[in-house]
mmCIF file of C-alpha atoms and ligand atoms in Angstrom:
data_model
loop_
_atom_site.group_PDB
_atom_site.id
_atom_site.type_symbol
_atom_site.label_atom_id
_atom_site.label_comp_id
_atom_site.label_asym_id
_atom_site.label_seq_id
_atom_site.Cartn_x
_atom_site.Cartn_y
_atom_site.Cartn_z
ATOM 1 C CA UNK A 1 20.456 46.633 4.906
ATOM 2 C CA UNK A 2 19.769 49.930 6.355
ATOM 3 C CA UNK A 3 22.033 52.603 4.983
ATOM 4 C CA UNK A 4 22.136 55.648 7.284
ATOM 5 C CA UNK A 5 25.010 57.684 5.843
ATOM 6 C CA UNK A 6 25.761 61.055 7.565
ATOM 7 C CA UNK A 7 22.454 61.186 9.425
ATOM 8 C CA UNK A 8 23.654 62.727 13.121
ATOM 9 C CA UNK A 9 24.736 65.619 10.767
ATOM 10 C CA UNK A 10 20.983 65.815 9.530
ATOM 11 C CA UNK A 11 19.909 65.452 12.971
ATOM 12 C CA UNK A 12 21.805 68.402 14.465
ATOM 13 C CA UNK A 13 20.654 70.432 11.676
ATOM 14 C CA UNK A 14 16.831 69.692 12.283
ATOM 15 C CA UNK A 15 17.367 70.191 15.853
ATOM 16 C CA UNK A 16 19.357 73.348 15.766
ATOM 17 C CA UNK A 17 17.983 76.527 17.242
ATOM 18 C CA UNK A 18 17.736 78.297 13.840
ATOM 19 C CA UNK A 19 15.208 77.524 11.458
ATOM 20 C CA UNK A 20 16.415 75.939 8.320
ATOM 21 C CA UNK A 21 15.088 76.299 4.460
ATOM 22 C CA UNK A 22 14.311 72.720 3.056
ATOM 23 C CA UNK A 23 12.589 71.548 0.249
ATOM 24 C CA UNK A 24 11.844 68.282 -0.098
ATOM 25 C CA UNK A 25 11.139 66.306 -3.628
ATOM 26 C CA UNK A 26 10.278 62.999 -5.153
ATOM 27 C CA UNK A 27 10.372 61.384 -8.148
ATOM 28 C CA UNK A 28 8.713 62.168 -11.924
ATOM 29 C CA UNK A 29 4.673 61.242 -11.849
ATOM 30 C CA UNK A 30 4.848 60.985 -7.707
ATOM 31 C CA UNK A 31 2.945 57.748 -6.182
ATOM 32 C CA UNK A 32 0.958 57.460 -3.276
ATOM 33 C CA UNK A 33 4.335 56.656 -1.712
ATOM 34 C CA UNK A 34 5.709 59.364 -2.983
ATOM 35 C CA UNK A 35 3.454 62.302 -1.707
ATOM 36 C CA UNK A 36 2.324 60.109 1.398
ATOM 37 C CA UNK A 37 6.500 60.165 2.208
ATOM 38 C CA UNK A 38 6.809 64.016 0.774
ATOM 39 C CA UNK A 39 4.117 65.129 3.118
ATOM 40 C CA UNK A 40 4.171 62.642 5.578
ATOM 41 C CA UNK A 41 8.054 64.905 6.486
ATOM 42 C CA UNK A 42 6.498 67.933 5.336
ATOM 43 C CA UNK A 43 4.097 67.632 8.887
ATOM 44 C CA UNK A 44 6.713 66.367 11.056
ATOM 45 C CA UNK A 45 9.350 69.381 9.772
ATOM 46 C CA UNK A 46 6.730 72.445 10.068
ATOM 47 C CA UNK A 47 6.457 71.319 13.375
ATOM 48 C CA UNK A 48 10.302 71.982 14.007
ATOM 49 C CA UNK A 49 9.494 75.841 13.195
ATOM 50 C CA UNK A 50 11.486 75.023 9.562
ATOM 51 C CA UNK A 51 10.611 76.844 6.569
ATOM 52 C CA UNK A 52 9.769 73.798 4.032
ATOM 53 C CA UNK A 53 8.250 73.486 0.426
ATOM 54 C CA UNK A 54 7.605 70.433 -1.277
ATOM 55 C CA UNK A 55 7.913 70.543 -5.293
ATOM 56 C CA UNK A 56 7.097 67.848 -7.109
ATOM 57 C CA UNK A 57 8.706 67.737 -10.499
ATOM 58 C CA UNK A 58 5.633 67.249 -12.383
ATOM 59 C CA UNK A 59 1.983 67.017 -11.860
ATOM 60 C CA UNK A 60 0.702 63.583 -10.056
ATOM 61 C CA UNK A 61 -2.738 61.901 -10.381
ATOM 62 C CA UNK A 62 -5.865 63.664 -8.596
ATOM 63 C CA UNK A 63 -6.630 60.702 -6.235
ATOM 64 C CA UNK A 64 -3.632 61.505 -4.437
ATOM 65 C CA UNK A 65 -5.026 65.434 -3.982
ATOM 66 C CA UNK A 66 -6.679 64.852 -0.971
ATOM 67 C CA UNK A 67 -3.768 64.086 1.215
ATOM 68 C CA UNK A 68 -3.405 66.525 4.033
ATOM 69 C CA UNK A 69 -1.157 69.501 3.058
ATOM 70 C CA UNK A 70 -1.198 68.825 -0.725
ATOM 71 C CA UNK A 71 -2.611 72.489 -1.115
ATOM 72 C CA UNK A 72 1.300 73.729 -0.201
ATOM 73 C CA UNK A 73 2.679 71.475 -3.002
ATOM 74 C CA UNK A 74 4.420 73.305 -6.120
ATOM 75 C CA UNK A 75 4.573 70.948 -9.405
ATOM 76 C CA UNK A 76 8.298 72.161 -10.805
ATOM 77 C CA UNK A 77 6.797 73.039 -14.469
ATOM 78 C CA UNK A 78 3.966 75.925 -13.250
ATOM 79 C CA UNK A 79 6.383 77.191 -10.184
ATOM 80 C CA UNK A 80 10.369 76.821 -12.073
ATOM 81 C CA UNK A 81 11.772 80.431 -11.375
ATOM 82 C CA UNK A 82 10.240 80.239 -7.522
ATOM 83 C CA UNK A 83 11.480 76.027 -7.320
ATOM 84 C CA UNK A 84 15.187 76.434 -8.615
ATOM 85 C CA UNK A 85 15.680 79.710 -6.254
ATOM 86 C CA UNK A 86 14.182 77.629 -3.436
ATOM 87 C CA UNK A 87 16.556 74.686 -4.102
ATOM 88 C CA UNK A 88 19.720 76.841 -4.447
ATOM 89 C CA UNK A 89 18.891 78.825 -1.261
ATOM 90 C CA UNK A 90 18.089 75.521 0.022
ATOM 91 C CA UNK A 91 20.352 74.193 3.619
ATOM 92 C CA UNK A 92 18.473 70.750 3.053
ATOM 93 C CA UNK A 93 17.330 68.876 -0.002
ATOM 94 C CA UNK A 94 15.134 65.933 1.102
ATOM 95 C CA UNK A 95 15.262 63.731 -2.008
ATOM 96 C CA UNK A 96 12.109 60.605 -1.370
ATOM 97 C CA UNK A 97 11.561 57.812 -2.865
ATOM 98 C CA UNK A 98 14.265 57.828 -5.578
ATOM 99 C CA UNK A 99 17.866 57.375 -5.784
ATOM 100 C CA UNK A 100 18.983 59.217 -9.351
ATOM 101 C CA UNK A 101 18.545 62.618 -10.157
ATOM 102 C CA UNK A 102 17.596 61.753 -13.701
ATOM 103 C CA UNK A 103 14.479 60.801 -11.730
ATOM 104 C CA UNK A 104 13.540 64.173 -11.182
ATOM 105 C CA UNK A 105 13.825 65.587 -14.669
ATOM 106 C CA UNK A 106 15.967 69.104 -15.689
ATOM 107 C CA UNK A 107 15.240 69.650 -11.404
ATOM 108 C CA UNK A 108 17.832 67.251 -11.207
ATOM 109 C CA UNK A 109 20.927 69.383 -12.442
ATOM 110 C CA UNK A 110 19.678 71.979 -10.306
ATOM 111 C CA UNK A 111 19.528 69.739 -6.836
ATOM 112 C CA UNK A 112 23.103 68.615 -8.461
ATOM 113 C CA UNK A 113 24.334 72.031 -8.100
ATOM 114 C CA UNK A 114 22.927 73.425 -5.214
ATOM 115 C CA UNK A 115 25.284 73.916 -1.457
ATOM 116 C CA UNK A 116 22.589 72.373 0.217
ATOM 117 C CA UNK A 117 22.645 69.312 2.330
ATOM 118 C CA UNK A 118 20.929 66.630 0.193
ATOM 119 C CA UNK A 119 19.591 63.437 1.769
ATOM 120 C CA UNK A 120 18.083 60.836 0.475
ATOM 121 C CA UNK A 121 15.144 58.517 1.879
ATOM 122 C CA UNK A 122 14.440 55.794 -0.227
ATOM 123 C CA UNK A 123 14.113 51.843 -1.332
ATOM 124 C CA UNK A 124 14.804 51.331 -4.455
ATOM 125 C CA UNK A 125 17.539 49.312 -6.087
ATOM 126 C CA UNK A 126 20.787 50.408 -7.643
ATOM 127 C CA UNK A 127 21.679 54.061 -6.041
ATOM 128 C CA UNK A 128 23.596 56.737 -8.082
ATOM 129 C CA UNK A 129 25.122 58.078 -5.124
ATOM 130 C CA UNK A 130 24.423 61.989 -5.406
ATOM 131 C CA UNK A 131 23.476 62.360 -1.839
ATOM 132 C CA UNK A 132 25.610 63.376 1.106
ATOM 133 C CA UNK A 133 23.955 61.548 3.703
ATOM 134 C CA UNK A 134 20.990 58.705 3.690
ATOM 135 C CA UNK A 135 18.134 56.984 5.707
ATOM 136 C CA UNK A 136 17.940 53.508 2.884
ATOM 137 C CA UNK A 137 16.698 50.592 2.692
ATOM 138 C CA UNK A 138 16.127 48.480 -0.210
ATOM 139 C CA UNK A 139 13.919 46.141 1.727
ATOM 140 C CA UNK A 140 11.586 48.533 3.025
ATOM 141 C CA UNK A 141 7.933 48.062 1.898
ATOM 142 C CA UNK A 142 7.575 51.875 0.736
ATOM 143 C CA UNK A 143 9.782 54.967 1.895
ATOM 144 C CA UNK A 144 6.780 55.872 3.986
ATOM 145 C CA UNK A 145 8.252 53.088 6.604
ATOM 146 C CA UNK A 146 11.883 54.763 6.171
ATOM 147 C CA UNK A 147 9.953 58.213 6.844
ATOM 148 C CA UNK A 148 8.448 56.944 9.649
ATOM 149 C CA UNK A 149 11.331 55.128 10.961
ATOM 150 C CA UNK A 150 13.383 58.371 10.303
ATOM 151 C CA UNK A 151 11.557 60.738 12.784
ATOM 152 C CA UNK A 152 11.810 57.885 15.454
ATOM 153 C CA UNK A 153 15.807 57.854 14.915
ATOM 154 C CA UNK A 154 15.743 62.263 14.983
ATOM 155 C CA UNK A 155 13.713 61.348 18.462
ATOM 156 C CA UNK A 156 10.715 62.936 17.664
ATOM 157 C CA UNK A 157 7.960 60.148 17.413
ATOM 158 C CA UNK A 158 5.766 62.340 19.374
ATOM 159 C CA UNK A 159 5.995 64.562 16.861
ATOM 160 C CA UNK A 160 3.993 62.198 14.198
ATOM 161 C CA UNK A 161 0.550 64.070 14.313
ATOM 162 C CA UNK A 162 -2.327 62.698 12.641
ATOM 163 C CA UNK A 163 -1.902 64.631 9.136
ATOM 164 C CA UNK A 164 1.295 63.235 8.954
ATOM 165 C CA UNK A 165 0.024 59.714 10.469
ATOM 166 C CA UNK A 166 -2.214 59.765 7.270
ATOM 167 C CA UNK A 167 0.379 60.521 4.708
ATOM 168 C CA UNK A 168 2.576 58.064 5.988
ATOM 169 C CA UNK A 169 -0.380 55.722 5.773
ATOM 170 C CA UNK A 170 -0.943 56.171 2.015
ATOM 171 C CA UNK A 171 2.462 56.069 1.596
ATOM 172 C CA UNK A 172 2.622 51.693 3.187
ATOM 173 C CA UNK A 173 -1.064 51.140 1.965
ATOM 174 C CA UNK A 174 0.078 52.004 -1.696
ATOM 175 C CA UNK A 175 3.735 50.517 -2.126
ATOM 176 C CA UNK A 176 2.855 47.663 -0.227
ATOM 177 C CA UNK A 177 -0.028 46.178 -2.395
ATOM 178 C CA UNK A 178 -2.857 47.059 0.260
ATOM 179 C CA UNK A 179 -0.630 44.867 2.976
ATOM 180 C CA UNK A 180 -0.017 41.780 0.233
ATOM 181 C CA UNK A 181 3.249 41.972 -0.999
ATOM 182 C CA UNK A 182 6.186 40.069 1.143
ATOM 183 C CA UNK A 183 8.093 42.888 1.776
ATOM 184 C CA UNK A 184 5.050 43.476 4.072
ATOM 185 C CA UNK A 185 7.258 42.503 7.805
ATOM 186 C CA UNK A 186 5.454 42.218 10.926
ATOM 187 C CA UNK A 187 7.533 45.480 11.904
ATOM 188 C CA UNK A 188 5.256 47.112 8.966
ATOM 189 C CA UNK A 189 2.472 45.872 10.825
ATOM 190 C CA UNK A 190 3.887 47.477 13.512
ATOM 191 C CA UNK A 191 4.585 50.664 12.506
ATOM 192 C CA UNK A 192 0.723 50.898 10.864
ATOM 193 C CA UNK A 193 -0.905 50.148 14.263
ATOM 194 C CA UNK A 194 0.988 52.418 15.690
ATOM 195 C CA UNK A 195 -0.184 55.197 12.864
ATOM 196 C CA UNK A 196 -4.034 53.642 13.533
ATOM 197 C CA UNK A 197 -3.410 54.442 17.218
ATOM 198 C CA UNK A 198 -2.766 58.407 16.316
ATOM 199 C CA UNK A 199 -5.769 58.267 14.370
ATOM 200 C CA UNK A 200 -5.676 57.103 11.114
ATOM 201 C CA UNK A 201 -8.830 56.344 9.571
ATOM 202 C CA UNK A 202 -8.160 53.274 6.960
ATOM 203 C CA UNK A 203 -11.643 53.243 5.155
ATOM 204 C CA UNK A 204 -11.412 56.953 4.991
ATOM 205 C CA UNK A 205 -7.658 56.737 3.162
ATOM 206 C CA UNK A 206 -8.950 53.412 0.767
ATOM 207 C CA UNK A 207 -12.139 55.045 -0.224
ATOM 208 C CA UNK A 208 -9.788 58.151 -1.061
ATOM 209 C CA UNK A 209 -7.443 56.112 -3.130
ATOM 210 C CA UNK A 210 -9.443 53.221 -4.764
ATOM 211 C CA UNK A 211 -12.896 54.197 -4.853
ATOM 212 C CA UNK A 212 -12.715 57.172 -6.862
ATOM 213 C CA UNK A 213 -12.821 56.221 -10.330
ATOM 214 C CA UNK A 214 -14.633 58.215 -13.075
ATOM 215 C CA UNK A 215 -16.578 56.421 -15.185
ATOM 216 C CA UNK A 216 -14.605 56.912 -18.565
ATOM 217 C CA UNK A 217 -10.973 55.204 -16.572
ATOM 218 C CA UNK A 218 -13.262 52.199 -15.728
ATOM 219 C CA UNK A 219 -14.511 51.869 -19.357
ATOM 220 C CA UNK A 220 -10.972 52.624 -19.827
ATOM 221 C CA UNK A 221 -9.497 49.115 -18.097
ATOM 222 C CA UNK A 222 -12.562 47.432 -19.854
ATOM 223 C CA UNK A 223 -11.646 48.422 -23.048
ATOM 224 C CA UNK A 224 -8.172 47.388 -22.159
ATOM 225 C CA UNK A 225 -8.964 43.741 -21.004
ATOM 226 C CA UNK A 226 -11.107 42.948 -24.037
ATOM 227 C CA UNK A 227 -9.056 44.389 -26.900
ATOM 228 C CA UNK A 228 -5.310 45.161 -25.902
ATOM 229 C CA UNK A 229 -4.323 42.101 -23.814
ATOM 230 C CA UNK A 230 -1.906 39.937 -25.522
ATOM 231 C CA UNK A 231 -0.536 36.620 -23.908
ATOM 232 C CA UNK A 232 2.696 34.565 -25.323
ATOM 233 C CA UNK A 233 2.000 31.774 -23.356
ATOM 234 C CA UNK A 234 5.324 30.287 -24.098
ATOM 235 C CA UNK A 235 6.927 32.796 -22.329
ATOM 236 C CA UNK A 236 4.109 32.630 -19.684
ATOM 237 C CA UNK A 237 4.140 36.578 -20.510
ATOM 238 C CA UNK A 238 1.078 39.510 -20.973
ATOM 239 C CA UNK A 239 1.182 42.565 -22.045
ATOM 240 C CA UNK A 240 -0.853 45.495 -22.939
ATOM 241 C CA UNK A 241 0.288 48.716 -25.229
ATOM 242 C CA UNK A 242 -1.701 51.305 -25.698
ATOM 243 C CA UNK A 243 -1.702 54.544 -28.402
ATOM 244 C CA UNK A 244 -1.914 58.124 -27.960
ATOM 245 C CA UNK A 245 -5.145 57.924 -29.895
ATOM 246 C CA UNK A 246 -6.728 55.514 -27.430
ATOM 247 C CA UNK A 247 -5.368 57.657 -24.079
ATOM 248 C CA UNK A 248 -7.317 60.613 -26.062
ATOM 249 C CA UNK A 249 -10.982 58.514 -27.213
ATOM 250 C CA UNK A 250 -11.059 57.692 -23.483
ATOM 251 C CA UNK A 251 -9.576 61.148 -22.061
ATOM 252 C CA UNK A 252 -6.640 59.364 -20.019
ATOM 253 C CA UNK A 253 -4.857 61.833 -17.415
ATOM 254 C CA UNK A 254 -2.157 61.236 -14.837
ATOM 255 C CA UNK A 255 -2.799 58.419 -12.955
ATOM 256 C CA UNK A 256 -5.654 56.474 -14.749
ATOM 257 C CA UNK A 257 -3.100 53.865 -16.241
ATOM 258 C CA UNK A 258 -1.908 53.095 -12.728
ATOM 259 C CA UNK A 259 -2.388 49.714 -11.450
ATOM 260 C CA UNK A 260 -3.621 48.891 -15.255
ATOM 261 C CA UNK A 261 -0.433 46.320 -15.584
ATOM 262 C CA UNK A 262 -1.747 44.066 -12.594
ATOM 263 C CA UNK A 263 -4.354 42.371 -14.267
ATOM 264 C CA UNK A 264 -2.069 40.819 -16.958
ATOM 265 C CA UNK A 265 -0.010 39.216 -14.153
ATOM 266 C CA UNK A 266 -2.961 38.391 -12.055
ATOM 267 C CA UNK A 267 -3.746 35.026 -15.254
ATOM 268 C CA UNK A 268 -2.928 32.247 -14.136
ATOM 269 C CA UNK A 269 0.604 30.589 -15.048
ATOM 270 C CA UNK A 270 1.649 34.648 -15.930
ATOM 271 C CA UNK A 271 4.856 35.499 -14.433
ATOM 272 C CA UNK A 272 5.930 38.796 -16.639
ATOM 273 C CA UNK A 273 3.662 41.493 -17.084
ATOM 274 C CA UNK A 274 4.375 44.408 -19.388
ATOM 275 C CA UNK A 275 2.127 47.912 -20.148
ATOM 276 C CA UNK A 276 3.441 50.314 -22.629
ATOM 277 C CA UNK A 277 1.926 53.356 -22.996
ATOM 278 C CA UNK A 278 2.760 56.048 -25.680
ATOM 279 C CA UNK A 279 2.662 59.470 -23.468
ATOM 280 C CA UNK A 280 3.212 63.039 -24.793
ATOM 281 C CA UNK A 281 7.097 63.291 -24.400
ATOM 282 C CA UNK A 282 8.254 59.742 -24.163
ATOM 283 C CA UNK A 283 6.537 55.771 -23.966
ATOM 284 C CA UNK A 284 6.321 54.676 -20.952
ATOM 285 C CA UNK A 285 6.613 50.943 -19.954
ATOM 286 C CA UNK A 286 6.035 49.170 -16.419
ATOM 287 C CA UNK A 287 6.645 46.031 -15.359
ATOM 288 C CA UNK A 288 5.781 43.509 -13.594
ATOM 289 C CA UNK A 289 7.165 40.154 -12.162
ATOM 290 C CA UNK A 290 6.725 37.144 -10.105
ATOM 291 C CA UNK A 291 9.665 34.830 -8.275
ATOM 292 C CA UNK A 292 12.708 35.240 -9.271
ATOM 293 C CA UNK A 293 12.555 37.244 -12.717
ATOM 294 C CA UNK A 294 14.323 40.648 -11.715
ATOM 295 C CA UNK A 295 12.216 42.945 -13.807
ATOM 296 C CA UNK A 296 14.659 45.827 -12.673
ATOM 297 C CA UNK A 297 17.723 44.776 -14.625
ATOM 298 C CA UNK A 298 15.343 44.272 -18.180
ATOM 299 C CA UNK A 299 14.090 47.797 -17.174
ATOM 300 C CA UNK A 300 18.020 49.522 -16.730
ATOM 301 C CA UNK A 301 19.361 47.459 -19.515
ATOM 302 C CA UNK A 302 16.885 48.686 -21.970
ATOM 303 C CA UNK A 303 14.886 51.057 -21.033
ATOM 304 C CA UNK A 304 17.045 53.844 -19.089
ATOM 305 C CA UNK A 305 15.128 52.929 -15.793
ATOM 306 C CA UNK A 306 15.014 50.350 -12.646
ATOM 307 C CA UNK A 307 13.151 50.102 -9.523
ATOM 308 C CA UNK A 308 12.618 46.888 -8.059
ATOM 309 C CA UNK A 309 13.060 43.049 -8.836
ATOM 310 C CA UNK A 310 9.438 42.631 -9.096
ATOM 311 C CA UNK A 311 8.239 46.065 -9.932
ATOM 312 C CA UNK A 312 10.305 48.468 -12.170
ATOM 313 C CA UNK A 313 9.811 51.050 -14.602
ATOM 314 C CA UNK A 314 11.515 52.859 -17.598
ATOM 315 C CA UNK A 315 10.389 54.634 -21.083
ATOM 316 C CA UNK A 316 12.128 54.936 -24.424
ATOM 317 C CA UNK A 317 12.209 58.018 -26.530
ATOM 318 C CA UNK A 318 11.603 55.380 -29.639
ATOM 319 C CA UNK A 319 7.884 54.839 -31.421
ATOM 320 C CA UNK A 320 6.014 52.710 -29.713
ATOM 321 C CA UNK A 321 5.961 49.381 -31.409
ATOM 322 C CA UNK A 322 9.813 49.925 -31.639
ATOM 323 C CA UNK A 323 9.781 50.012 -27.793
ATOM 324 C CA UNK A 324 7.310 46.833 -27.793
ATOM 325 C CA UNK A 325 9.728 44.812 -30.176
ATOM 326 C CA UNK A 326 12.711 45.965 -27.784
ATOM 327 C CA UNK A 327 10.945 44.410 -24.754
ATOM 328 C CA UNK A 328 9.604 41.208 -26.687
ATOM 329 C CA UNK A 329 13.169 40.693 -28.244
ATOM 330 C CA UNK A 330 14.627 40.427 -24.726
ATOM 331 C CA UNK A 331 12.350 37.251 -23.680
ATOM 332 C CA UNK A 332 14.162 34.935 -24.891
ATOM 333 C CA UNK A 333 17.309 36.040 -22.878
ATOM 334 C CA UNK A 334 15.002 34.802 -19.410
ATOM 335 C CA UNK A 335 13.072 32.033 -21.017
ATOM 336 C CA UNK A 336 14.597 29.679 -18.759
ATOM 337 C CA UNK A 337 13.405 31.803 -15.499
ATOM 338 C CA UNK A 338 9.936 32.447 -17.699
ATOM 339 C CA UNK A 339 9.564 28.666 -17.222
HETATM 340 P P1 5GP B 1 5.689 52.102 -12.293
HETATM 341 O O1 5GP B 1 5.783 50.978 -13.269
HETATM 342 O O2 5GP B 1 4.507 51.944 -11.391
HETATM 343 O O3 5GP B 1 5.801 53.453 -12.911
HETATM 344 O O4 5GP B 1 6.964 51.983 -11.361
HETATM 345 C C1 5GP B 1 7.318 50.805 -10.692
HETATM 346 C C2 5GP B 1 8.555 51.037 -9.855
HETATM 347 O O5 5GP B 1 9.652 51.341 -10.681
HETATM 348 C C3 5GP B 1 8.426 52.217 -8.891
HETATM 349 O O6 5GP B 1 9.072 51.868 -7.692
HETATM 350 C C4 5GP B 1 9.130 53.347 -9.581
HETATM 351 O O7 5GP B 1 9.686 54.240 -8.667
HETATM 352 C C5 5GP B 1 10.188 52.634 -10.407
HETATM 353 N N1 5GP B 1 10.371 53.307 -11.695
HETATM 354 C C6 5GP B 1 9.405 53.611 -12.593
HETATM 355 N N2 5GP B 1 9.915 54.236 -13.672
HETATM 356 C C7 5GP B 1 11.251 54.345 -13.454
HETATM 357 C C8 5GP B 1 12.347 54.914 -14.206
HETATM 358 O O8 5GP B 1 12.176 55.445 -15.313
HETATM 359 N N3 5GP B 1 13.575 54.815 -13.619
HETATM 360 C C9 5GP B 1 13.788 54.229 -12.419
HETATM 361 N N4 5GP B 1 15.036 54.168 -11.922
HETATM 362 N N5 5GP B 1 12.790 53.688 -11.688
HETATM 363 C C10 5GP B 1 11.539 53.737 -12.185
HETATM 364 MN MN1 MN B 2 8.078 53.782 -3.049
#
C-alpha cells in the first residue's frame, strides 16, 4: 500500500517561487536502483531552478558511472566537511531507496539532526520512521517506479527528460531482475514504455550495466563456482563465503561481488541462497530466497539488516566463519519452509 505521508507539503515546496537547497541520498554501497532513483530526481529537480547535490555515503561500483549526471555526485567520505554543511543548510532531504538512517552510515546522525524537510522514497520492508513525509511502497519493483510515479503526482511528467528517463530506467531494469521478478506489474510495463517513448535506449543501458566485466571479476565468479560453493541439500540451501585474501588474489572492488549470490539459488531444488563476504570494516552477507522463506526477518534478527522477503541484506562485525556458523545455526529454525 502506497504510503504518501505529508506529500502536498513537498509539493508546494518544489513548486514555490524560491529556489530551494536539497540534497538527496541513498543507501551504503548504492545499486543501480539507487543512483538510477538519486539521479533519476536529481534531472527532474534542476529543472525546477533548485539548487540540488546528491551524496552518496560511500563509493558505488564503476558500472553504475556512466549514468547521466553521475559527474555531480559527492561520495560522503572524500566530500564530509562540504556534505554535512550541505545537509544542515539543507530545506529538503530526499532520502531513496532506504528506510533507516543506520543505512546511511555516521551521515545518518547528521540527516537526524538537520531542520530540513526529510522525505523518504522507498520499498523496502520494515520502516524506522525518521521521515516527515513519504512517497512508499513496499510493493514497488524498485524506487525508480516510486520516482517516477512521484513527479507524475508533483504534475510534472513533462518534466521527465531523457537523462532522467535513463536513470529511472536503470533504476526498474536493475531491482526488477531485468523484468523477471513478480513484483514486475503490467503498470511497470507501463511506466517503462512510457520511459522508451522519451528515448531510452535499452541495449545502450544493458550493455552499460552487464556487459562490462573485466576479465579478473569473471575469473572471479569462476573461481567462485568451482571452489567456494557449498550445498546442504537437506536444507535445499547454497552458499558461498569468501576471504579477504581471495577479494585481494583476484583484486575485488565495489561491485564485482554483485549478483555473485544468484547462481547458488539458480540449482535446482535450492530455495536459500547465502554469500558472505569478509570486507574491510565489516562481513557482509546477502541473501537470497524463493516462495515463502522471508529472508528479511533471518537478515534483522541476526544480522542488524532487512530488505525484502526474497532479497535482504545485513553484515556482522564478527570473523567470518563466526558469521557463517550464525547463519547455518539458524536453518534449522525454517527447515520446515526449506522443505
Ligand atoms: P544486497 O544483498 O544486494 O546487498 O541487498 C539486497 C536487499 O537488501 C537490497 O534491497 C538492500 O537494500 C537490502 N539490504 C542490504 N543490506 C542491508 C542492510 O544492512 N540493512 C538493511 N535494512 N537492508 C539491507
Ligand atoms: Mn531498490
Amino acid at each position: 500500500m502506497l504510503n504518501d505521508k505529508n506529500i502536498e507539503t513537498v509539493q508546494q515546496l518544489l513548486h514555490s517561487s524560491s529556489p530551494k537547497k536539497i540534497v538527496i541520498t541513498t543507501h551504503h554501497k548504492p545499486d543501480g536502483d539507487a543512483m538510477g532513483s538519486s539521479l533519476g530526481l536529481y534531472h527532474y529537480l534542476i529543472q525546477l531552478n533548485h539548487q540540488v547535490q546528491v551524496i552518496s555515503p560511500t563509493d558505488y561500483p564503476d558500472f553504475l558511472w556512466w549514468l547521466p549526471g553521475n559527474n555531480t555526485v559527492w561520495e560522503f567520505p572524500e566530500t564530509e566537511e562540504a556534505s554535512k554543511q550541505a545537509i544542515a543548510e539543507a530545506d529538503l532531504i530526499f532520502c531513496l531507496d532506504f528506510n533507516n538512517l543506520g543505512r546511511i552510515n555516521e551521515m545518518g546522525e547528521v540527516v537526524r539532526q538537520s531542520n530540513a524537510l526529510k522525505v523518504m522514497i522507498d520499498h523496502h520492508l520494515n520502516a524506522e520512521g525518521f521521515e516527515n513525509a513519504a512517497y512508499a511502497d513496499t510493493k514497488a519493483v524498485a524506487t525508480a517506479e516510486l520516482i517516477y510515479k512521484f513527479i507524475v503526482r508533483m504534475g510534472d511528467k513533462e518534466k521527465i527528460n531523457l537523462d532522467s528517463a535513463t536513470c529511472l530506467y536503470t533504476g526498474i531494469l536493475t531491482d526488477s531482475g531485468s523484468f523477471k521478478f513478480n513484483s514486475t506489474t503490467p503498470d511497470v510495463h507501463h511506466i517503462t514504455a512510457e520511459l522508451l517513448e522519451i528515448g531510452v535506449k535499452p541495449y545502450d543501458i544493458f550493455e552499460n550495466i552487464f556487459d562490462t566485466n573485466r576479465l579478473n571479476r569473471l575469473q572471479f565468479v569462476g573461481y567462485c563456482l568451482l571452489n567456494k560453493l557449498k550445498v546442504l541439500p537437506e536444507y535445499n540451501t547454497a552458499y558461498i563465503t569468501i576471504t579477504k585474501e581471495e577479494l585481494k588474489q583476484f583484486q575485488i572492488t565495489t561491485g564485482d561481488t554483485e549478483g555473485l549470490v544468484n547462481y547458488p539459488l539458480s540449482i535446482k531444488g535450492i530455495k536459500l541462497a547465502c554469500l558472505i563476504v569478509d570486507r574491510t570494516e565489516r562481513v557482509k552477507l546477502s541473501l537470497r530466497s524463493k516462495g515463502d522463506i522471508a529472508v528479511n526477518e533471518i537478515c534483522s534478527k541476526y544480522f542488524e539488516g532487512g530488505g525484502h522477503k526474497n532479497a535482504s541484506g545485513g553484515h556482522s562485525f564478527k570473523t567470518l566463519d563466526e558469521t557463517l556458523q550464525i547463519f547455518l545455526n539458524a536453518l534449522p529454525e525454517i527447515k520446515v519452509q526449506l522443505q
